[in-house]
Structure formats: structure tokens, C-alpha cells
XYZ file of C-alpha atoms in Angstrom:
646
model
C -17.408 -49.987 8.452
C -21.088 -50.589 9.132
C -23.468 -47.664 8.567
C -26.279 -46.875 10.948
C -28.672 -43.948 10.712
C -26.686 -42.263 7.888
C -23.627 -42.418 10.137
C -20.291 -44.153 9.853
C -17.311 -44.100 12.171
C -13.787 -43.179 11.161
C -10.746 -44.979 12.515
C -10.331 -42.092 14.965
C -13.696 -42.993 16.507
C -15.422 -39.819 15.240
C -18.851 -40.317 13.642
C -19.519 -38.783 10.223
C -22.854 -38.081 8.517
C -23.060 -39.460 4.967
C -25.712 -38.054 2.615
C -26.119 -39.537 -0.854
C -26.931 -36.807 -3.389
C -29.525 -37.783 -6.033
C -28.093 -37.572 -9.561
C -30.436 -34.760 -10.605
C -29.130 -32.505 -7.806
C -25.396 -33.067 -8.239
C -25.189 -29.945 -10.381
C -25.847 -27.886 -7.268
C -23.516 -29.668 -4.868
C -20.712 -30.713 -7.193
C -20.653 -33.959 -5.184
C -22.149 -37.459 -5.292
C -22.058 -37.635 -1.521
C -21.816 -35.140 1.314
C -19.745 -36.104 4.339
C -19.996 -33.973 7.478
C -18.154 -34.747 10.692
C -20.164 -34.690 13.928
C -16.904 -34.092 15.823
C -17.951 -36.586 18.503
C -17.345 -40.270 19.254
C -20.552 -40.516 21.294
C -23.163 -42.323 19.173
C -26.133 -40.671 20.900
C -24.732 -37.186 20.359
C -23.783 -38.104 16.799
C -27.345 -39.246 16.043
C -28.731 -36.010 17.441
C -26.374 -33.920 15.304
C -27.164 -36.061 12.249
C -30.859 -35.380 12.769
C -30.311 -31.647 12.559
C -28.152 -31.988 9.433
C -30.695 -34.215 7.718
C -33.464 -31.718 8.423
C -31.355 -29.013 6.774
C -30.660 -31.358 3.847
C -34.367 -32.009 3.410
C -34.952 -28.266 3.178
C -32.153 -28.027 0.615
C -33.827 -30.685 -1.517
C -36.974 -28.605 -1.547
C -34.994 -25.561 -2.654
C -33.214 -27.517 -5.383
C -36.571 -28.343 -6.980
C -37.034 -24.667 -7.757
C -33.669 -24.128 -9.387
C -33.812 -26.539 -12.343
C -33.997 -23.820 -14.951
C -31.977 -23.415 -18.151
C -28.696 -21.497 -18.072
C -28.637 -20.718 -14.367
C -28.804 -24.394 -13.529
C -26.248 -25.400 -16.139
C -23.833 -22.859 -14.679
C -23.702 -24.549 -11.278
C -20.697 -26.797 -12.038
C -18.671 -23.796 -13.184
C -19.308 -21.984 -9.919
C -18.880 -24.899 -7.547
C -15.834 -25.413 -5.387
C -13.167 -23.129 -4.018
C -10.937 -20.609 -5.736
C -11.637 -17.756 -8.108
C -13.589 -17.317 -11.322
C -13.063 -14.476 -13.804
C -15.886 -12.070 -14.542
C -15.759 -13.098 -18.203
C -16.128 -16.789 -17.335
C -18.935 -16.041 -14.891
C -20.830 -14.006 -17.494
C -20.382 -16.801 -20.018
C -21.649 -19.488 -17.663
C -24.745 -17.574 -16.528
C -25.615 -15.524 -19.647
C -25.586 -12.404 -17.446
C -24.208 -9.252 -19.062
C -21.034 -7.655 -17.725
C -23.085 -4.554 -16.799
C -25.531 -6.683 -14.776
C -22.715 -8.432 -12.940
C -20.841 -5.177 -12.260
C -23.990 -3.507 -10.916
C -24.681 -6.428 -8.573
C -21.071 -6.464 -7.353
C -21.295 -2.728 -6.677
C -24.622 -3.066 -4.832
C -23.432 -5.922 -2.609
C -19.788 -4.865 -2.059
C -18.480 -8.222 -3.229
C -14.666 -7.918 -3.383
C -12.923 -7.847 -6.751
C -9.477 -9.428 -7.207
C -6.574 -9.405 -9.644
C -3.986 -12.195 -9.679
C -0.673 -10.395 -9.262
C 2.243 -11.837 -11.196
C 5.145 -10.928 -8.935
C 5.842 -7.599 -10.634
C 7.754 -4.872 -8.770
C 5.615 -2.677 -6.538
C 5.975 -0.227 -3.654
C 4.404 -0.766 -0.249
C 3.141 2.339 1.581
C 2.096 1.795 5.178
C 0.030 4.983 5.510
C -1.880 6.329 2.501
C -2.185 9.768 4.088
C 1.536 10.285 3.427
C 1.105 9.981 -0.348
C 0.567 13.234 -2.243
C -2.847 13.454 -3.844
C -4.037 15.539 -6.760
C -6.877 13.805 -8.590
C -9.817 12.862 -6.341
C -11.765 11.278 -9.202
C -9.246 8.438 -9.329
C -8.454 8.587 -5.614
C -5.926 11.337 -6.190
C -2.611 9.562 -5.654
C 0.597 10.755 -7.330
C 2.571 7.605 -8.121
C 5.973 9.320 -7.920
C 5.164 10.313 -4.348
C 4.214 6.727 -3.447
C 7.424 5.399 -5.005
C 9.545 7.927 -3.118
C 8.207 6.948 0.310
C 7.324 3.299 -0.402
C 9.234 0.099 0.316
C 10.155 -1.755 -2.871
C 8.863 -5.313 -3.059
C 6.914 -7.572 -5.369
C 3.168 -7.948 -5.716
C 1.919 -11.513 -5.906
C -1.203 -13.532 -5.172
C -4.779 -12.283 -5.289
C -4.992 -8.558 -4.507
C -7.879 -6.093 -4.497
C -7.790 -2.831 -6.470
C -7.788 0.096 -4.053
C -10.944 1.578 -5.580
C -12.965 -1.309 -7.024
C -16.071 0.876 -7.244
C -14.463 3.016 -9.960
C -13.721 -0.072 -12.074
C -17.262 -1.379 -11.654
C -18.771 1.978 -12.612
C -16.643 2.015 -15.773
C -17.994 -1.450 -16.615
C -21.582 -0.352 -15.995
C -21.085 2.662 -18.273
C -19.469 0.490 -20.954
C -16.265 2.540 -20.808
C -12.735 1.164 -21.399
C -11.065 0.140 -18.141
C -8.199 2.378 -17.020
C -4.909 0.786 -16.051
C -4.715 0.180 -12.294
C -1.799 1.405 -10.181
C -3.001 1.068 -6.569
C -3.998 -2.073 -4.673
C -5.072 -2.824 -1.119
C -2.626 -4.578 1.141
C -3.456 -8.155 2.127
C -3.998 -6.830 5.636
C -7.568 -5.489 5.832
C -6.282 -2.082 6.896
C -7.581 0.951 5.023
C -4.278 2.795 5.643
C -1.816 0.634 3.681
C -1.527 -0.080 -0.038
C 0.718 -1.268 -2.862
C 1.544 0.956 -5.834
C 2.692 -0.146 -9.289
C 4.674 2.289 -11.439
C 3.294 3.612 -14.744
C 1.875 2.473 -17.087
C 0.201 0.353 -14.389
C -1.650 -2.943 -14.704
C -3.903 -3.601 -17.679
C -7.119 -5.097 -16.323
C -10.104 -6.659 -18.071
C -13.086 -8.935 -17.329
C -10.742 -11.839 -18.099
C -8.210 -10.853 -15.436
C -10.595 -9.598 -12.748
C -11.863 -12.305 -10.403
C -14.441 -12.990 -7.728
C -14.485 -15.911 -5.350
C -16.560 -18.884 -6.522
C -18.551 -18.792 -3.294
C -19.559 -15.216 -4.124
C -20.290 -16.230 -7.719
C -22.655 -18.903 -6.440
C -24.255 -16.303 -4.197
C -24.979 -14.125 -7.264
C -26.329 -17.066 -9.223
C -28.695 -18.040 -6.442
C -29.861 -14.439 -6.128
C -30.853 -14.352 -9.790
C -32.439 -17.774 -9.509
C -34.640 -16.553 -6.688
C -35.914 -13.788 -8.968
C -36.586 -16.017 -11.985
C -39.760 -17.935 -12.905
C -40.422 -20.852 -10.567
C -41.676 -24.201 -11.890
C -44.047 -26.411 -9.930
C -42.018 -28.113 -7.235
C -41.660 -31.843 -6.837
C -41.862 -33.138 -3.289
C -38.409 -34.222 -2.103
C -37.701 -37.731 -0.947
C -37.707 -38.162 2.794
C -34.338 -38.968 4.331
C -34.037 -42.515 5.556
C -33.187 -43.957 8.924
C -34.227 -41.099 11.203
C -35.043 -42.711 14.533
C -37.002 -41.207 17.456
C -33.783 -40.507 19.368
C -32.765 -38.001 16.697
C -34.366 -35.001 18.397
C -32.964 -31.546 17.692
C -33.404 -30.655 21.356
C -30.611 -33.055 22.227
C -28.053 -31.164 20.095
C -25.494 -29.510 22.402
C -26.407 -25.841 22.859
C -24.375 -22.661 22.551
C -25.989 -20.550 25.259
C -25.107 -17.322 23.457
C -26.496 -18.044 19.977
C -30.084 -18.546 18.854
C -30.217 -22.087 17.430
C -31.941 -20.757 14.316
C -28.710 -18.966 13.355
C -26.174 -21.695 14.178
C -25.187 -22.135 10.518
C -24.676 -18.411 9.808
C -21.012 -17.660 9.146
C -19.105 -14.714 10.553
C -18.697 -13.270 7.047
C -22.482 -13.371 6.639
C -22.975 -11.689 10.018
C -20.612 -8.939 8.868
C -22.667 -8.325 5.712
C -25.955 -8.347 7.655
C -24.545 -5.821 10.124
C -23.258 -3.554 7.351
C -26.628 -3.648 5.574
C -28.263 -2.587 8.843
C -25.763 0.237 9.392
C -26.317 1.538 5.868
C -29.874 2.317 6.890
C -28.481 5.218 8.906
C -25.618 7.598 8.228
C -22.873 5.021 7.631
C -19.794 6.496 5.962
C -17.372 4.612 3.762
C -14.730 5.130 6.431
C -16.965 3.507 9.062
C -17.739 0.594 6.740
C -14.024 0.062 6.074
C -13.474 -0.067 9.842
C -16.067 -2.836 10.233
C -14.643 -4.799 7.302
C -11.138 -4.419 8.717
C -12.255 -5.813 12.080
C -14.079 -8.796 10.616
C -11.341 -9.315 8.019
C -8.709 -9.875 10.683
C -11.019 -12.253 12.560
C -11.538 -14.357 9.413
C -7.801 -14.360 8.736
C -6.984 -15.574 12.242
C -9.940 -17.834 13.110
C -11.371 -18.766 9.723
C -14.955 -18.170 8.635
C -16.540 -19.895 11.633
C -20.257 -20.466 12.032
C -21.998 -18.724 14.915
C -22.509 -22.081 16.602
C -18.813 -21.944 17.536
C -18.828 -18.328 18.738
C -18.838 -18.207 22.508
C -16.719 -16.791 25.301
C -13.949 -19.363 24.782
C -13.858 -18.577 21.057
C -13.335 -14.882 21.792
C -10.692 -15.577 24.446
C -8.770 -17.705 21.949
C -9.016 -14.946 19.331
C -7.845 -12.315 21.820
C -4.875 -14.489 22.758
C -3.881 -14.921 19.104
C -4.199 -11.182 18.453
C -1.720 -10.517 21.249
C 0.736 -12.844 19.464
C 0.609 -11.049 16.092
C 3.491 -8.698 15.143
C 2.730 -5.012 15.694
C 3.153 -4.208 11.991
C 2.057 -7.430 10.408
C 2.018 -6.179 6.813
C 5.669 -5.160 7.068
C 6.452 -8.430 8.849
C 4.836 -10.367 5.989
C 7.098 -8.565 3.533
C 10.202 -9.032 5.676
C 9.643 -12.740 6.271
C 7.920 -13.421 2.915
C 5.053 -15.075 4.797
C 1.350 -14.551 4.099
C -0.176 -16.992 6.589
C -0.870 -15.198 9.863
C -0.243 -18.310 11.985
C 3.187 -18.833 10.419
C 3.814 -15.147 11.036
C 2.957 -15.560 14.734
C 5.538 -18.344 15.008
C 8.187 -16.273 13.251
C 7.508 -13.253 15.450
C 7.837 -15.376 18.582
C 11.051 -16.914 17.279
C 12.614 -13.487 16.639
C 11.151 -11.630 19.605
C 9.336 -9.058 17.454
C 7.187 -6.335 19.072
C 3.591 -7.532 19.251
C 0.204 -5.903 18.774
C -0.475 -3.363 21.521
C -3.276 -3.671 24.049
C -5.026 -0.672 22.477
C -4.889 -2.283 19.032
C -6.258 -5.577 20.382
C -9.123 -3.780 22.093
C -9.826 -1.785 18.920
C -10.214 -4.923 16.798
C -12.275 -6.707 19.440
C -14.626 -3.767 19.958
C -15.513 -3.706 16.271
C -16.860 -7.230 16.730
C -18.506 -6.373 20.036
C -20.504 -3.558 18.414
C -21.787 -6.018 15.816
C -22.589 -8.567 18.533
C -24.603 -5.962 20.433
C -26.665 -5.380 17.280
C -27.019 -9.155 16.763
C -28.281 -9.475 20.338
C -30.999 -6.928 19.622
C -31.907 -8.739 16.386
C -32.380 -12.058 18.177
C -29.393 -13.663 16.434
C -27.715 -13.948 19.825
C -29.547 -14.903 22.988
C -26.990 -12.719 24.729
C -23.721 -11.270 23.543
C -20.624 -13.339 24.437
C -18.770 -10.019 24.590
C -20.559 -8.623 27.653
C -18.001 -7.365 30.205
C -15.250 -9.066 28.203
C -12.553 -6.564 29.137
C -11.893 -5.343 32.633
C -12.546 -1.570 32.770
C -9.466 0.621 32.373
C -9.452 3.688 34.593
C -8.186 6.765 32.762
C -5.433 8.610 34.546
C -6.213 11.775 32.580
C -9.268 13.915 32.032
C -10.664 14.218 28.505
C -9.229 17.721 28.167
C -5.707 16.344 28.698
C -5.755 14.174 25.580
C -5.364 17.232 23.317
C -3.092 20.181 23.928
C -3.682 23.890 23.443
C -1.127 25.872 21.480
C 1.158 27.935 23.691
C 2.094 31.525 22.828
C 5.471 30.165 21.710
C 3.718 27.701 19.369
C 1.542 30.449 17.898
C 4.559 32.704 17.344
C 6.250 29.877 15.429
C 3.189 29.070 13.299
C 2.308 32.676 12.494
C 5.962 33.541 12.013
C 6.135 31.647 8.717
C 7.293 33.728 5.703
C 3.816 34.141 4.191
C 2.560 35.719 7.427
C 5.371 38.275 7.457
C 4.669 39.565 3.922
C 1.200 38.234 3.094
C 2.759 36.185 0.284
C 6.039 34.532 -0.766
C 8.353 34.918 -3.761
C 7.517 33.163 -7.011
C 10.038 30.813 -8.607
C 12.199 31.596 -11.650
C 9.286 30.735 -13.945
C 7.086 33.301 -12.207
C 4.942 30.643 -10.522
C 4.078 29.401 -7.035
C 5.251 25.801 -6.874
C 4.698 24.974 -3.173
C 2.882 27.962 -1.670
C -0.917 27.713 -1.455
C -3.498 30.255 -0.317
C -4.848 27.821 2.287
C -1.412 27.911 3.973
C -2.216 31.499 4.965
C -5.944 31.336 5.657
C -6.663 27.951 7.251
C -4.586 28.441 10.439
C -5.930 31.988 10.822
C -9.570 30.984 10.427
C -9.022 28.001 12.742
C -7.507 30.326 15.343
C -10.421 32.801 15.184
C -13.318 30.289 14.953
C -12.285 27.031 16.642
C -13.848 25.200 13.675
C -12.805 21.711 12.601
C -10.448 21.575 9.636
C -12.863 19.729 7.350
C -15.629 22.229 8.181
C -13.373 25.000 6.878
C -11.926 23.165 3.882
C -15.399 22.366 2.514
C -16.623 25.992 2.613
C -18.052 27.486 -0.554
C -17.798 31.210 -1.206
C -21.532 31.610 -0.697
C -21.132 30.044 2.774
C -19.522 33.352 3.797
C -22.562 35.572 4.201
C -23.637 38.962 5.467
C -26.683 39.449 7.676
C -29.207 42.279 7.489
C -27.208 44.327 9.985
C -24.034 43.982 7.920
C -22.094 41.393 9.957
C -20.175 38.762 7.974
C -20.362 35.151 9.150
C -19.405 31.596 8.165
C -22.362 29.248 7.734
C -21.205 25.743 8.685
C -23.586 23.200 7.166
C -23.893 20.041 5.094
C -26.280 21.442 2.497
C -24.204 20.171 -0.427
C -23.457 16.546 -1.289
C -19.705 17.075 -0.752
C -20.154 18.636 2.694
C -20.460 16.717 5.949
C -20.802 17.460 9.649
C -19.692 15.471 12.658
C -23.057 15.846 14.428
C -26.298 17.765 13.996
C -25.023 20.279 16.576
C -22.146 21.184 14.235
C -24.546 23.230 12.094
C -23.968 26.858 13.128
C -23.124 30.432 12.157
C -19.781 31.894 13.260
C -19.045 35.610 12.816
C -15.901 36.684 10.990
C -13.497 38.144 13.506
C -12.681 41.773 12.599
C -9.017 40.784 12.207
C -9.914 38.334 9.414
C -11.708 41.125 7.571
C -8.786 43.504 8.175
C -6.326 40.928 6.774
C -8.335 40.705 3.558
C -10.566 37.612 3.696
C -13.637 39.334 2.229
C -11.515 40.931 -0.529
C -10.007 37.536 -1.314
C -13.464 35.967 -1.616
C -14.446 38.630 -4.146
C -11.228 38.008 -6.101
C -11.959 34.263 -6.217
C -15.489 34.891 -7.484
C -14.119 37.189 -10.179
C -11.694 34.400 -11.216
C -14.632 32.003 -11.618
C -14.178 29.897 -8.486
C -16.989 28.608 -6.263
C -15.096 27.304 -3.216
C -12.994 29.168 -0.665
C -10.161 26.669 -1.176
C -10.524 25.395 -4.765
C -6.968 24.038 -4.692
C -7.942 21.349 -2.147
C -9.073 18.043 -3.740
C -12.016 16.011 -2.502
C -11.409 12.643 -0.829
C -14.432 10.287 -0.915
C -13.909 9.269 2.723
C -12.070 12.185 4.350
C -13.667 15.063 2.467
C -11.713 18.191 1.527
C -9.625 18.269 4.700
C -7.319 15.335 3.939
C -4.515 17.149 2.113
C -4.726 20.227 4.348
C -4.492 18.097 7.520
C -1.420 16.327 6.176
C 0.224 19.622 5.249
C -0.394 21.281 8.634
C 0.139 18.332 10.995
C 3.054 16.657 9.236
C 4.742 19.080 6.831
C 4.407 22.273 8.874
C 4.332 21.264 12.548
C 6.614 18.230 12.560
C 8.931 18.645 9.585
C 9.281 22.419 9.338
C 8.723 23.619 12.903
C 10.165 20.557 14.648
C 7.188 19.582 16.840
C 7.779 16.178 18.435
C 6.121 13.204 16.703
C 4.581 12.225 20.042
C 3.191 15.734 20.473
C -0.552 15.961 21.071
C -0.657 19.161 19.033
C -2.345 19.350 15.643
C -4.744 21.623 13.752
C -7.355 20.510 16.301
C -5.323 22.393 18.916
C -6.642 25.670 17.453
C -10.075 24.451 18.517
C -8.927 23.782 22.069
C -7.007 27.060 22.243
C -10.033 29.049 21.060
C -12.390 27.339 23.521
C -9.942 27.745 26.406
C -9.530 31.466 25.799
C -13.292 31.994 25.637
C -13.640 30.163 28.938
C -10.837 32.180 30.548
C -12.625 35.362 29.425
C -15.741 34.262 31.327
C -17.891 33.307 28.316
C -20.683 30.914 29.357
C -20.645 27.257 28.278
C -23.717 27.491 26.010
C -22.159 30.312 23.977
C -18.854 28.444 23.753
C -20.752 25.359 22.590
C -22.400 27.335 19.786
C -19.036 28.673 18.596
C -17.424 25.224 18.334
C -20.490 23.196 17.333
C -21.177 21.168 20.467
C -24.543 20.329 22.042
C -26.027 23.517 23.474
C -26.372 23.076 27.237
C -27.142 19.955 29.254
C -30.891 20.239 29.721
C -33.898 19.793 27.453
C -34.767 23.496 27.666
C -31.466 24.622 26.157
C -31.360 21.861 23.559
C -34.944 21.832 22.364
C -36.344 25.311 22.896
C -33.451 27.788 22.968
C -32.405 29.343 19.654
C -28.790 30.016 18.722
C -27.500 33.544 19.157
C -27.412 35.566 15.912
C -24.008 36.400 14.374
C -24.221 39.988 15.651
C -24.407 38.785 19.275
C -21.494 36.394 18.805
C -19.504 39.153 17.091
C -19.814 41.200 20.271
C -18.462 38.222 22.227
C -15.449 37.950 19.913
C -14.683 41.639 20.262
C -14.687 41.293 24.059
C -12.111 38.480 24.091
C -8.376 38.943 23.607
C -7.264 35.923 21.572
C -3.646 37.055 21.272
C -2.736 36.660 17.606
C 0.890 37.585 16.795
C 1.397 40.336 14.216
C 0.461 39.169 10.709
C 0.749 41.031 7.382
C -2.394 41.465 5.231
C -2.945 38.863 2.527
C -1.867 39.724 -1.036
C -5.049 38.723 -2.872
C -3.569 38.807 -6.385
C -0.835 36.348 -5.403
C -3.395 34.160 -3.661
C -5.474 33.835 -6.832
C -2.288 33.120 -8.827
C -1.288 30.422 -6.310
C -4.680 28.753 -6.778
C -4.261 28.835 -10.565
C -0.773 27.311 -10.286
C -2.035 24.552 -7.977
C -4.842 23.645 -10.386
C -2.416 23.718 -13.321
C -0.064 21.299 -11.535
C -2.990 19.041 -10.729
C -4.073 18.957 -14.371
C -0.501 18.284 -15.478
C -0.221 15.320 -13.115
C -3.551 13.996 -14.347
C -2.417 14.249 -17.981
C 0.741 12.287 -17.157
C -1.414 9.406 -15.957
C -3.523 9.283 -19.099
C -2.297 6.958 -21.896
C -0.798 8.835 -24.830
């Protein structure tokens, strides 16, 4: 096997680049030699590829000169290679404190893992179905998860559902709570595994990060440490004039400068860019889910390989994956997605829908569009990737208004007939909540989004100088959010809401020491205050109690459509309707930039002129409402105490 120009040829005919690593730099590579396939049996192409690799290696040698410093350098062997390293071992090898490491992991969103030992656990496909009571620890009631979950066993490396909480406990030097909830191996934010109490005892010895990420941290700290005078690296040998980078085969879509960037790195770059704007945790999870599936199916490819053919191959594989792959993995006891594809084909399982495929692909396409603008791509390989799909329905058809029959059913519930319900034998409200009465009513009379209502504070219900009461929808507080800037608005209280006792109830809540209109609703870090209320109305009330079809397009959002439709039918102009529901005001610059919103008094007159058609409802019993809030908070505290170690 004769070597020429740092190349040798395997028996297959493929040429391989061989780079001898000087002894003083083997700490950084963990190797005496580096062997990199050129993936070609053409000697001229192989020499051209070798030239590019040797140039990169020469740059690496220059970087290595700067890193020969005390503990950070001596830690390189511990961090080299594949697999996981515990936080305790990483701290020991780098002399970094646990607080420093935890802070850096939190800042960079590096995933944290625990090696599951096959213990019993319960798989829940949709987290929104699990009852929640304690938002500080993500609010999940384990008994609820066990009741609806599928029993299985938890094994392999898994991520805690809320790693940020663990890291913050480390930073504060607090004892680590036992962990009961873990992400599913599928990158979906909807599914999770739950372990019964007392949960999993975790520590810096049992929590892991990938060695590649550990090396990333080490190099970050190296780059911020004192640099010694560099020694000029040795020049690589046997580079001939034919080894010109220009002869390396091109990917027309990718800027050559970024050929070696991996898809995982592109994901992190894109997320860092998005965080510069208003990038929610939910949106970040969506991006990570999209890239996570790509890495699972195609591996962590470099951008040099990402072209149209690469995307077509990925699309084809997506269409071969079982529709519910997490459940399929449990059923077949298979973790590898390619083995799962074979098993699904063998058994004729339902496959991922076209909508799901497009959803995953579009997450990547959005990132590619950004990369195109950044100069990482010469042009996006995703341009016009999918043939356009012509909608057979107008936008208004995708959501349904409530019919009069629907409204009679909703407002015919027991608490609307009497303004309250009976207490149980202990003199308490176990299931009834005040928001059961008020949320549908306020939604009906305002057309507001459910989260806009659930996040209201008592001082968001105001009275103007003329004496008109109104809701102020805003995001003034840290726990309040709006869909768009146009969502900020003032909506008058309909006279019926006042007649039914809303203002009296607000005064009763203030007297009881509460600050929010719905203090019984917990806060979800991604979904806000509306999570539990949405689940109650859409699932528990409409589908389970009133028998609405699962495929029905009706939900709490239908109040919004019903309200807007009835304003339109009453002849109310589009700009006024837009102000009521929080849409952009008008279509021209004059309306959007220069026109001011109508004051609450003017909108009150509009409401009085429109017949909304509410069925007969009994006034709210304020005393029972305050008691129901107290009972809900007591139950929440009781559930929280059950979770705490005795």
C-alpha cells in the first residue's frame, strides 16, 4: 500500500487521507493518526479533497498551540471520544465548579441526560391531557399521568422534562429534587414518560452530557483563558500544485466556507438568531423537534451534503415512518428509526401523514431561508420544494361558529341555572371552579382569546372617567403575553356581565386577598394561564360532557368567531370589529398608523346595539365563587405537599 501525497488506497479502491498527529497534540485528538475517506477512487479528485483537509489541519495545528494550558489541556483525554460523561467527572477533569457548568449548560441549552435503568414508567402521548397543579415544577399530577398513561419501562439515555429547573437548583446550591417526568426519545414536546413516586434520585454523578458537548464547553473556556505565545505549526508535507481547493467538487447550494458546519450546529446558530427577537420556548421546542427528527433519520450531516437530493431522500424516509412512532417504538421495542421503518412496512402500519411531513420539512426550510440570508447558503435547496396545494376552503371555514343549539347546551350547564352548584358532603367544591362560569360568558361577550382572559389581573378590569367598565388586554406583566401588537386593546364590559355579577365578584376577590381574576388557574411556562382552562373547556366540557364530535372544529375559539360573525351581521364595520377582537385595524396605512382606537364608551354603544343572543343565565353566587377558589388552591397545595419528601 504505497502512500502518495498523504493518501493511501483501500482495497475497495477508495482513497483515504492519512494525517500523522504530533505527540504533543494527541491530547486534543485522542489519536496518533487521523484517517479521513475522500469517498472517491479518482486520484485527481482525491488529491484535491486532501488539499482542503490538510489546509484545515494546518489551521487546527495553529489553534492547538494556544490550548496547551494546565488543567484544561490535561482534561482533553477525558472528554475525547463518543458517549456520555457525568457532570461530576467533567467538573473533576476541568476544575470547573458545578455552578459554572450548570450556568453554561443553561445559557447554551446543552441537553442533560439520565441513564434509565429499565424501571417501570408510564408513557403519555399528549401532555395536555395530564392534570396540572404546580406550575413551579411544571405542574403535573403523577396520579393523573399514571391513570391515562401506557405502562412500560424506561431505559437508555433520557432527558428530564424540565432540565432548566435542575440546572437552576445546581446554580443556587440547592439539593436536587427527585425527578418524575422525562421527555420521550421522540423530539416531540407533547409526549413524556412519568415515573411513580418517590421518583428518580438524581445527582451530578448520574446526570450526563455528551462528550462532544463537554469538549465544546472546554474549548469555550480555553478561548477565554490566558493565551501563551504561539509556536508556528509545521507545514504539511507533500502538497503538490494539483491540490487546488477550486477543484473540489462543489455543492451549488452551500457556501464553501461552511461546508464543514453540521446540521446540529446550524440549528443552534438559527436558534441564537431567533432569540434576538420574541422567540418563545414553544417556538424553540418546535425548531428543536424539527431538527431532532432530521438528525435521527439522516444523522448529523455536514452542510456539504445538504442539497436537493438530500432533502428528497429525507422526505421519502419521513413518508415511511409510522404515524405514531413513539408508540410504535414501545410496541416493537425498537429505538432505531430505520429498523422501525422496516417493521412498519412489514406490518402495514399507518404512516406519517402528508401534513406531518410538510410540517417537519417546513421547520428546516425556515432555517434554510435564514441561512440563505446569512450567506451560509448560496441559495436555499428548499426553494419551491413542494408543489402548491390549493385550499378547497376559505380561511373562515377552518373554524366553526357555535350554533344556537350549541350555546343552549353550553349555557345550560348546572352552574348557569343556579349561579353555583352544590358542595360535597365535606362542605367543599371538589370539581366546580369559578372560571367554569365566567370564562365562557366573557368569551361570548368579548370574542377574546382564552389566554388573554385567563391572564387578566383584577386591576385589568377598569373604569373610565365616564363610568364605563372595560377589560384592558395587554402584556404589561412578565406573565402576560399577546399574539401580536394589535392584540393590545380595551373591550367594554357588556351590561349583561355586570348584571350577572362580574364587578361584584372582582370586589369579593380583592377582599379575599387575590390579585388575579382567575387565581385558581396555574401558570404554564410555555402556554401561559390558558392551558388548564383550554383543556377543561375543549375536552372535558365539549367532548366528554356535551358529546361534541372529536373531529368537530368547535372549541373555545368558536366564541371568537361567533362574536365576530354577529357583529358583522349587525352591520358593524370591519375596523370596529378588528378592534374588538384584536386584529390589525384596517388595510391601509392611514387606519393603521394614524387612526386611534375607539374609547370604551363608543364600543359600549356598539355592544348595546347588537343582539348577541345569550340564553337565560342565573346571576353568579359570589360567595360560592370565592369558596371554590379557596378549595382549588387548597387542593393544589395538598398535591404539592404529597410530592415533597417527608
